[in-house]
Short mmCIF file of C-alpha atoms (C1' of nucleotides) in Angstrom, two decimals:
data_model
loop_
_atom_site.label_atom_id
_atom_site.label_comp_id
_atom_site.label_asym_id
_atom_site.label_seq_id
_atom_site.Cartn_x
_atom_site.Cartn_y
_atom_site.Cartn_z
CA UNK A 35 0.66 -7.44 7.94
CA UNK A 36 1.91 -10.04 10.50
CA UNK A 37 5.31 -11.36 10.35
CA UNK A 38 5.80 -14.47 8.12
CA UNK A 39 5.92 -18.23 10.27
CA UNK A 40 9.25 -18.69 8.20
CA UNK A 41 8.79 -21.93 7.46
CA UNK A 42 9.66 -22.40 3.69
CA UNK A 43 13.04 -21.73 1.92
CA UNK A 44 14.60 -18.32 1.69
CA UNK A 45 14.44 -15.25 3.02
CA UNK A 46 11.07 -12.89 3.24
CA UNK A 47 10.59 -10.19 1.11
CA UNK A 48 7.83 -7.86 1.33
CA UNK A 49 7.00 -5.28 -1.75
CA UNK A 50 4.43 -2.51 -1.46
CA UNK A 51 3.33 0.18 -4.11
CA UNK A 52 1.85 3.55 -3.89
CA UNK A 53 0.78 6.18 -6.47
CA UNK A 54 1.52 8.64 -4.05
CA UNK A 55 0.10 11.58 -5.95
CA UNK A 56 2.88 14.29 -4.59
CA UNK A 57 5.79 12.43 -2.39
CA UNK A 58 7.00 16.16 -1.00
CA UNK A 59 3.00 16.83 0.03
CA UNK A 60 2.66 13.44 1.18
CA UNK A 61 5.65 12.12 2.57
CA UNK A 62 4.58 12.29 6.49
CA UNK A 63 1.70 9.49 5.40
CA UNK A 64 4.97 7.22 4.64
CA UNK A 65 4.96 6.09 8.12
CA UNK A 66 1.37 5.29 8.56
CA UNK A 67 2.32 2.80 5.58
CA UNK A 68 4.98 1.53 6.96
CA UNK A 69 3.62 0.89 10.34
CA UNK A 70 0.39 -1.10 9.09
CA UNK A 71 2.73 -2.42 6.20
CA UNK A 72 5.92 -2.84 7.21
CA UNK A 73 7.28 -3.44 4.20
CA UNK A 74 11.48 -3.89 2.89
CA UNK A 75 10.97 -2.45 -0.36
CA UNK A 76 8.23 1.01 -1.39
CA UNK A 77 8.02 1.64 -4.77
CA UNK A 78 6.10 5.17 -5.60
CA UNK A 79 4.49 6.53 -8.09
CA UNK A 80 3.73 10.38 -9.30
CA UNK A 81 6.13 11.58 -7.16
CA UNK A 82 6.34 14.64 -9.04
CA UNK A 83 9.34 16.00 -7.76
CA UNK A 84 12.42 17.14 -9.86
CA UNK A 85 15.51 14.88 -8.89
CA UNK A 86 17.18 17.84 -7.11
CA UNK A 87 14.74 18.39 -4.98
CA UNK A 88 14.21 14.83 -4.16
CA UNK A 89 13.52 14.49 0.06
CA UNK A 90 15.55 12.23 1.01
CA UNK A 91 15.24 12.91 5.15
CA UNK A 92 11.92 11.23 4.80
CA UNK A 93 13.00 7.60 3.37
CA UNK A 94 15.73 7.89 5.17
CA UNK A 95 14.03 8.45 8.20
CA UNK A 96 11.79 5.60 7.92
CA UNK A 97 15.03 2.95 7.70
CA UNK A 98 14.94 3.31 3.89
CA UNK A 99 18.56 3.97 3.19
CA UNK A 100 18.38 3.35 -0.58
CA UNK A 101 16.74 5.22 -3.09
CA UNK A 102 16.18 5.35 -6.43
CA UNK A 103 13.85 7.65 -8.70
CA UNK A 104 13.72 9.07 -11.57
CA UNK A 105 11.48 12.59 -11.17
CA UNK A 106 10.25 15.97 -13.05
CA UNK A 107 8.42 19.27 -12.34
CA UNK A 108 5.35 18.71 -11.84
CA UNK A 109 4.06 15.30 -13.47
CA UNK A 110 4.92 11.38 -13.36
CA UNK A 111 7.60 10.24 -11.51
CA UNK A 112 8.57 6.95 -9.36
CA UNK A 113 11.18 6.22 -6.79
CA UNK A 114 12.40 3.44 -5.31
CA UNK A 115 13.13 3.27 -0.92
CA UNK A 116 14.66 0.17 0.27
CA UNK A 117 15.85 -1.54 3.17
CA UNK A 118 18.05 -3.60 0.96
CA UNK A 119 21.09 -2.55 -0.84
CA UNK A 120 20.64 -2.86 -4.96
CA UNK A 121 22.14 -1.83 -8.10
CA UNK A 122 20.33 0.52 -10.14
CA UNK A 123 19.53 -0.78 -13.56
CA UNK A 124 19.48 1.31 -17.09
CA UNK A 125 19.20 -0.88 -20.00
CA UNK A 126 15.51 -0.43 -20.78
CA UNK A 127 14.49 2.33 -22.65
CA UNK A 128 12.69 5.74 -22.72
CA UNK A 129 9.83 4.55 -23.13
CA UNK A 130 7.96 6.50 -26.45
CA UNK A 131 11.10 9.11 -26.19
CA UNK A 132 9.45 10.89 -23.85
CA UNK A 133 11.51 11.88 -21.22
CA UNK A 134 8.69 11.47 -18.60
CA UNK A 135 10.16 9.58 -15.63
CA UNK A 136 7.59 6.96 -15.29
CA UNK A 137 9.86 3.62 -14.64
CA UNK A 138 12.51 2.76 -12.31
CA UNK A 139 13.98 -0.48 -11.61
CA UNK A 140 16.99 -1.96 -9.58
CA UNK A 141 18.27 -5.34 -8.53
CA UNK A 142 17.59 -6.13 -4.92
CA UNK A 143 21.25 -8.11 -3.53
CA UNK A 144 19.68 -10.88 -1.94
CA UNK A 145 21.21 -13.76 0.07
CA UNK A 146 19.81 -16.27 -3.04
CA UNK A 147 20.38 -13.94 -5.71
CA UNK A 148 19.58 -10.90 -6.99
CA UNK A 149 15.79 -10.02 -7.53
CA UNK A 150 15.32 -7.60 -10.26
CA UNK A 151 12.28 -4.75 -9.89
CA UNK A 152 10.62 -2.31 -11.70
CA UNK A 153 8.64 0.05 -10.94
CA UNK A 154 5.99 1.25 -13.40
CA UNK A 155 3.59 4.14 -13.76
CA UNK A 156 1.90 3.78 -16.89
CA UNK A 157 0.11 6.70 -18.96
CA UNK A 158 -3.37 7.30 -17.53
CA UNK A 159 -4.63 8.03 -21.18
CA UNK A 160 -7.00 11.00 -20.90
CA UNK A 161 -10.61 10.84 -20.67
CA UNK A 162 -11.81 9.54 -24.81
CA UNK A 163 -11.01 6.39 -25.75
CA UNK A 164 -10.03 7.27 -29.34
CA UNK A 165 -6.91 7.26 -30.66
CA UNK A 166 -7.45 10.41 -33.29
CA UNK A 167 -9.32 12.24 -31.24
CA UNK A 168 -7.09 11.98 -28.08
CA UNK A 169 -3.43 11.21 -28.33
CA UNK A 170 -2.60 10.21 -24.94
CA UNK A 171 -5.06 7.41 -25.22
CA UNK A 172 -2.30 6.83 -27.91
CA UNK A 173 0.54 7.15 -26.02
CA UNK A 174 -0.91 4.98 -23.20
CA UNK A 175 -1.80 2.23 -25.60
CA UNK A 176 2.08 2.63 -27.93
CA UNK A 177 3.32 2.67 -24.16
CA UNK A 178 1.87 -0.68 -22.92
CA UNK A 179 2.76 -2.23 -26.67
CA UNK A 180 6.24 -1.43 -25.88
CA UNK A 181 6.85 -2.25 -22.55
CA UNK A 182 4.97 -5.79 -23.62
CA UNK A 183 7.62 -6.11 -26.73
CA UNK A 184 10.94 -5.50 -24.32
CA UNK A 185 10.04 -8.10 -21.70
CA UNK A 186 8.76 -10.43 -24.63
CA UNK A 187 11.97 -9.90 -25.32
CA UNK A 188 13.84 -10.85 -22.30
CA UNK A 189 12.91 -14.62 -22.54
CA UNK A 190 13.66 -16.71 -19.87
CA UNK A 191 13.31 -13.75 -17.32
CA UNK A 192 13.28 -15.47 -13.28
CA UNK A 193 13.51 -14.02 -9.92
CA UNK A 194 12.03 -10.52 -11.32
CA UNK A 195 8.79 -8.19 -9.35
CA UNK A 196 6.65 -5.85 -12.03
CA UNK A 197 4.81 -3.37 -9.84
CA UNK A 198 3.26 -0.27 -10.12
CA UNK A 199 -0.08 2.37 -11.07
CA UNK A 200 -0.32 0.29 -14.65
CA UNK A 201 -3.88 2.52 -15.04
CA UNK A 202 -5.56 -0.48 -16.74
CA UNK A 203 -8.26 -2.95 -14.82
CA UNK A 204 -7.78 -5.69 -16.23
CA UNK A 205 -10.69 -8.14 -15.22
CA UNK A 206 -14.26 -7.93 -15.01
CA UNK A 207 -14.26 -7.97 -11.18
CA UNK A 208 -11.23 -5.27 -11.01
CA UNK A 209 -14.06 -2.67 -11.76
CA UNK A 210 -16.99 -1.58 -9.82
CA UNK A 211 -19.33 -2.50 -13.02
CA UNK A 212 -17.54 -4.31 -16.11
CA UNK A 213 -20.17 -3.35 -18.72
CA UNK A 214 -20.22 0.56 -18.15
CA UNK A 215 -16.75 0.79 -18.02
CA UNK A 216 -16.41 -0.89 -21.30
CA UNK A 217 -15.78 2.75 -23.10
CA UNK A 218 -14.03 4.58 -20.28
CA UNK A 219 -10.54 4.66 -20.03
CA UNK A 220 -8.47 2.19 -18.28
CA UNK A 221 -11.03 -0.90 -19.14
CA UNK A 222 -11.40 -0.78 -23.06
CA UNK A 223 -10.65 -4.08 -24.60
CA UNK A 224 -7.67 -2.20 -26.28
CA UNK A 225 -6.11 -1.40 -22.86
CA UNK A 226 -7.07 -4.67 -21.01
CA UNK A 227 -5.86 -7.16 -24.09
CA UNK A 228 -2.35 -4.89 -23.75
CA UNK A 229 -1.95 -5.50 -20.39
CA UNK A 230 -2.94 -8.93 -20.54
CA UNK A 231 -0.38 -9.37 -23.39
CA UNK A 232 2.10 -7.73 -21.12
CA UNK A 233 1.90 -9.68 -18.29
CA UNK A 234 1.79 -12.75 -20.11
CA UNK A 235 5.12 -12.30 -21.61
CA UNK A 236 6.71 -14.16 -18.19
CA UNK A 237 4.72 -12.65 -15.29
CA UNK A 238 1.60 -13.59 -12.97
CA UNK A 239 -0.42 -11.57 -11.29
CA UNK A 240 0.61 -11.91 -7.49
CA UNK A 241 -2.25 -10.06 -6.09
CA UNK A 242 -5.05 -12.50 -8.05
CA UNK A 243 -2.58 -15.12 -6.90
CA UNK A 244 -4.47 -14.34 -3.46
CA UNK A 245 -8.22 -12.92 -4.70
CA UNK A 246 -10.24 -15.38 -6.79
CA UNK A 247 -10.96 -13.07 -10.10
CA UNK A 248 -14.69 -13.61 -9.13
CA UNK A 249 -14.18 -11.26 -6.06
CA UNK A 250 -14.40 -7.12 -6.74
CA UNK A 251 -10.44 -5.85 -5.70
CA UNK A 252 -10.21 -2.38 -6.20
CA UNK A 253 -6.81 0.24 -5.33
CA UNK A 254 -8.56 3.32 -6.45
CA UNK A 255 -11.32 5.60 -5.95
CA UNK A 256 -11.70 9.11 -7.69
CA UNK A 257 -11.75 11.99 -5.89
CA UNK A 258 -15.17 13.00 -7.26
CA UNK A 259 -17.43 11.21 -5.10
CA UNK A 260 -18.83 12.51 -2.20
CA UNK A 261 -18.99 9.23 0.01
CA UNK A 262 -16.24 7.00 -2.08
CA UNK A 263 -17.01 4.29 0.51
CA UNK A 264 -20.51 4.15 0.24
CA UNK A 265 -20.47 4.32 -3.87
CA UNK A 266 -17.32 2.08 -4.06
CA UNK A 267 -17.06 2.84 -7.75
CA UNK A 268 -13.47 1.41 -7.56
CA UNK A 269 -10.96 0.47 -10.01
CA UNK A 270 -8.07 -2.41 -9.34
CA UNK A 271 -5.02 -0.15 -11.05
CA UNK A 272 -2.27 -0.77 -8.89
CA UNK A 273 -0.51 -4.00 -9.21
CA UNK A 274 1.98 -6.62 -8.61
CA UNK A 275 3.21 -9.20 -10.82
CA UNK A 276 6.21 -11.76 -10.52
CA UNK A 277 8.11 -14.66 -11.94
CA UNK A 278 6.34 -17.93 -12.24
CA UNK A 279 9.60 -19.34 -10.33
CA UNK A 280 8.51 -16.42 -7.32
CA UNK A 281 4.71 -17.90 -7.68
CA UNK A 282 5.67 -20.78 -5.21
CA UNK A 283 7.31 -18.55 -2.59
CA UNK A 284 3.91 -16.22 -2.14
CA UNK A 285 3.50 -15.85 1.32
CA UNK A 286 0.47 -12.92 1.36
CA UNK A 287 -0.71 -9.77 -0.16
CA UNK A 288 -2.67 -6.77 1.41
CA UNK A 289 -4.77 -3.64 0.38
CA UNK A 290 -4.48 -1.04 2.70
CA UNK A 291 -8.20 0.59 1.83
CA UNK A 292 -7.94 2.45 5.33
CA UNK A 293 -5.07 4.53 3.83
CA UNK A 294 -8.01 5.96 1.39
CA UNK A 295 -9.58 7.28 4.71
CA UNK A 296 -6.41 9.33 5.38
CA UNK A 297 -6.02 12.70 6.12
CA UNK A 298 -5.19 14.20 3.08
CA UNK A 299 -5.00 10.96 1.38
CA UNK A 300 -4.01 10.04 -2.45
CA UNK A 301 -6.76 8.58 -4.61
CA UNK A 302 -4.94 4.80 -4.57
CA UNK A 303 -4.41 2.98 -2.29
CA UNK A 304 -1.02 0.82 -1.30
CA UNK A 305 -0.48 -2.65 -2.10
CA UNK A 306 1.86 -4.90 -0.35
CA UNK A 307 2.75 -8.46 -1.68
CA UNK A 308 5.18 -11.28 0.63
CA UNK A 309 6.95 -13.42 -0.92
CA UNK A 310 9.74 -15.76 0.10
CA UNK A 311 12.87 -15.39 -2.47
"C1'" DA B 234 -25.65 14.38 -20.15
"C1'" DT B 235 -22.97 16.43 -16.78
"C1'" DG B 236 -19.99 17.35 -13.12
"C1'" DG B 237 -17.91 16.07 -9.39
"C1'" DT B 238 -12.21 16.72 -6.48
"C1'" DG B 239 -7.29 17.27 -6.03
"C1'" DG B 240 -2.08 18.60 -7.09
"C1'" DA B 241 1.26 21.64 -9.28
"C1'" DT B 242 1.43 25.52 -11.53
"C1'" DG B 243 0.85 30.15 -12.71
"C1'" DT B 244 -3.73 33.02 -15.56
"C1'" DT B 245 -4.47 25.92 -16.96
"C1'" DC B 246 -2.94 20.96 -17.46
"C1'" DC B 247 -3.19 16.49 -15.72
"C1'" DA B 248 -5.38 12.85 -13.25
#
DNA sequence: ATGGTGGATGTTCCA
């Protein structure tokens, strides 16, 4: 992305996400992001890597000297690398009592205020879309109910940034073909009224902020395709949501769908929102 | 209707 003209209030700050899909097998495609990105905040998801063995020469090689994350052995996990100081924050909960590190968040010390992040990566659900027959469908949708209930609950919320691999498309248009996705999972009517539920407690969707919802935006594309280009049976999983009060300061968003070309590449792709704050 | 690929792990689970 270019640099911002700087012409309205406050200062510029510029968010990305990535489901990384490994951080420790990944982490020297960190600076191909950040040179085509640039970005002052990364937020990552499926790190999967334990806390102790966390690499930190990496972020901190790329002018990240904060990090947060929250990691296991093997599964989930997100992590936080910033250019900008923050505080952590720990008042929301484990979400379904599961232990399994999929949200971070922190609260970036900017010049106008804080600006409070998290960093989500929500349940991918397994492969039926049946409850009884396939408990993490469960899980995903009990996991999406209460995230939606917490921030319902924090009325009033301003100056916050929801991002992350949320593993629900939404709209129509953030799927290759709306009506044969109907029954697969991440674009039931279960999952996508959730989400929508969610991120109308006191968000909007940054990255539609920029795409007109009649325009096909995808972040992913499975593995399982021999030419993913050429089929582009993509789904629009990775997101970014703010404030209404941040909805005003949106400067520009970008996909980076080269980074699916990669060498080695994860199945998503990052997403990088600008906003002025 | 099926299988396709990839990561971490360990004789399979998860995505």
């Amino acid at each position: 992305m270019a640099k911002a003209a700087g012409r309205s209030k406050g200062r510029s700050l510029r968010i990305a996400t990535w489901n990384i899909n490994s951080l420790r097998l990944r982490q020297g495609l960190l600076r191909g992001l950040v040179d085509a990105l640039e970005p002052d905040v990364l937020c990552l998801q499926e790190t999967k890597v334990p806390d102790e063995l966390f690499p930190h020469e990496a972020p901190a090689a790329l002018g990240f000297g904060h990090v947060a994350f929250r990691g296991m052995k093997g599964y989930n996990g997100v992590a936080i690398l910033s250019r900008i100081p923050f505080a952590r924050l720990d008042d929301a909960p484990d979400w379904c009592g599961k232990g399994d590190c999929r949200h971070v968040a922190v609260a970036l010390d900017l010049p106008g205020g804080p600006v409070e992040l998290h960093d989500f990566y929500v349940p991918a659900g397994g492969d039926v879309p049946d409850r009884e027959a396939n408990p993490k469908y469960g899980h995903k949708l009990d996991f999406v109910d209460e995230a939606r209930a917490w921030f319902a609950a924090r009325k009033g919320l301003s100056r916050a940034v929801l991002v992350g691999d949320l593993n629900i498309a939404p709209l129509e248009n953030d799927v290759w073909s709306h009506k044969q996705l109907l029954d697969v999972v991440s674009h039931t009517p279960p999952e996508t009224e959730r989400l929508t539920a969610w991120l109308d407690t006191g968000f909007v969707d940054a990255v539609r902020h920029f795409v007109p919802p009649d325009e096909k935006l995808y972040t992913w594309w499975s593995y399982r395709n021999r030419d993913w280009r050429l089929s582009d049976r993509g789904r629009r999983l990775d997101h970014v949501w703010v404030t209404p009060d941040l909805q005003g300061g949106l400067v520009r968003h970008a996909v980076l769908k080269d980074a699916r070309d990669w060498t080695q590449g994860s199945d998503h792709v990052p997403v990088c929102v600008e906003m002025r704050v």
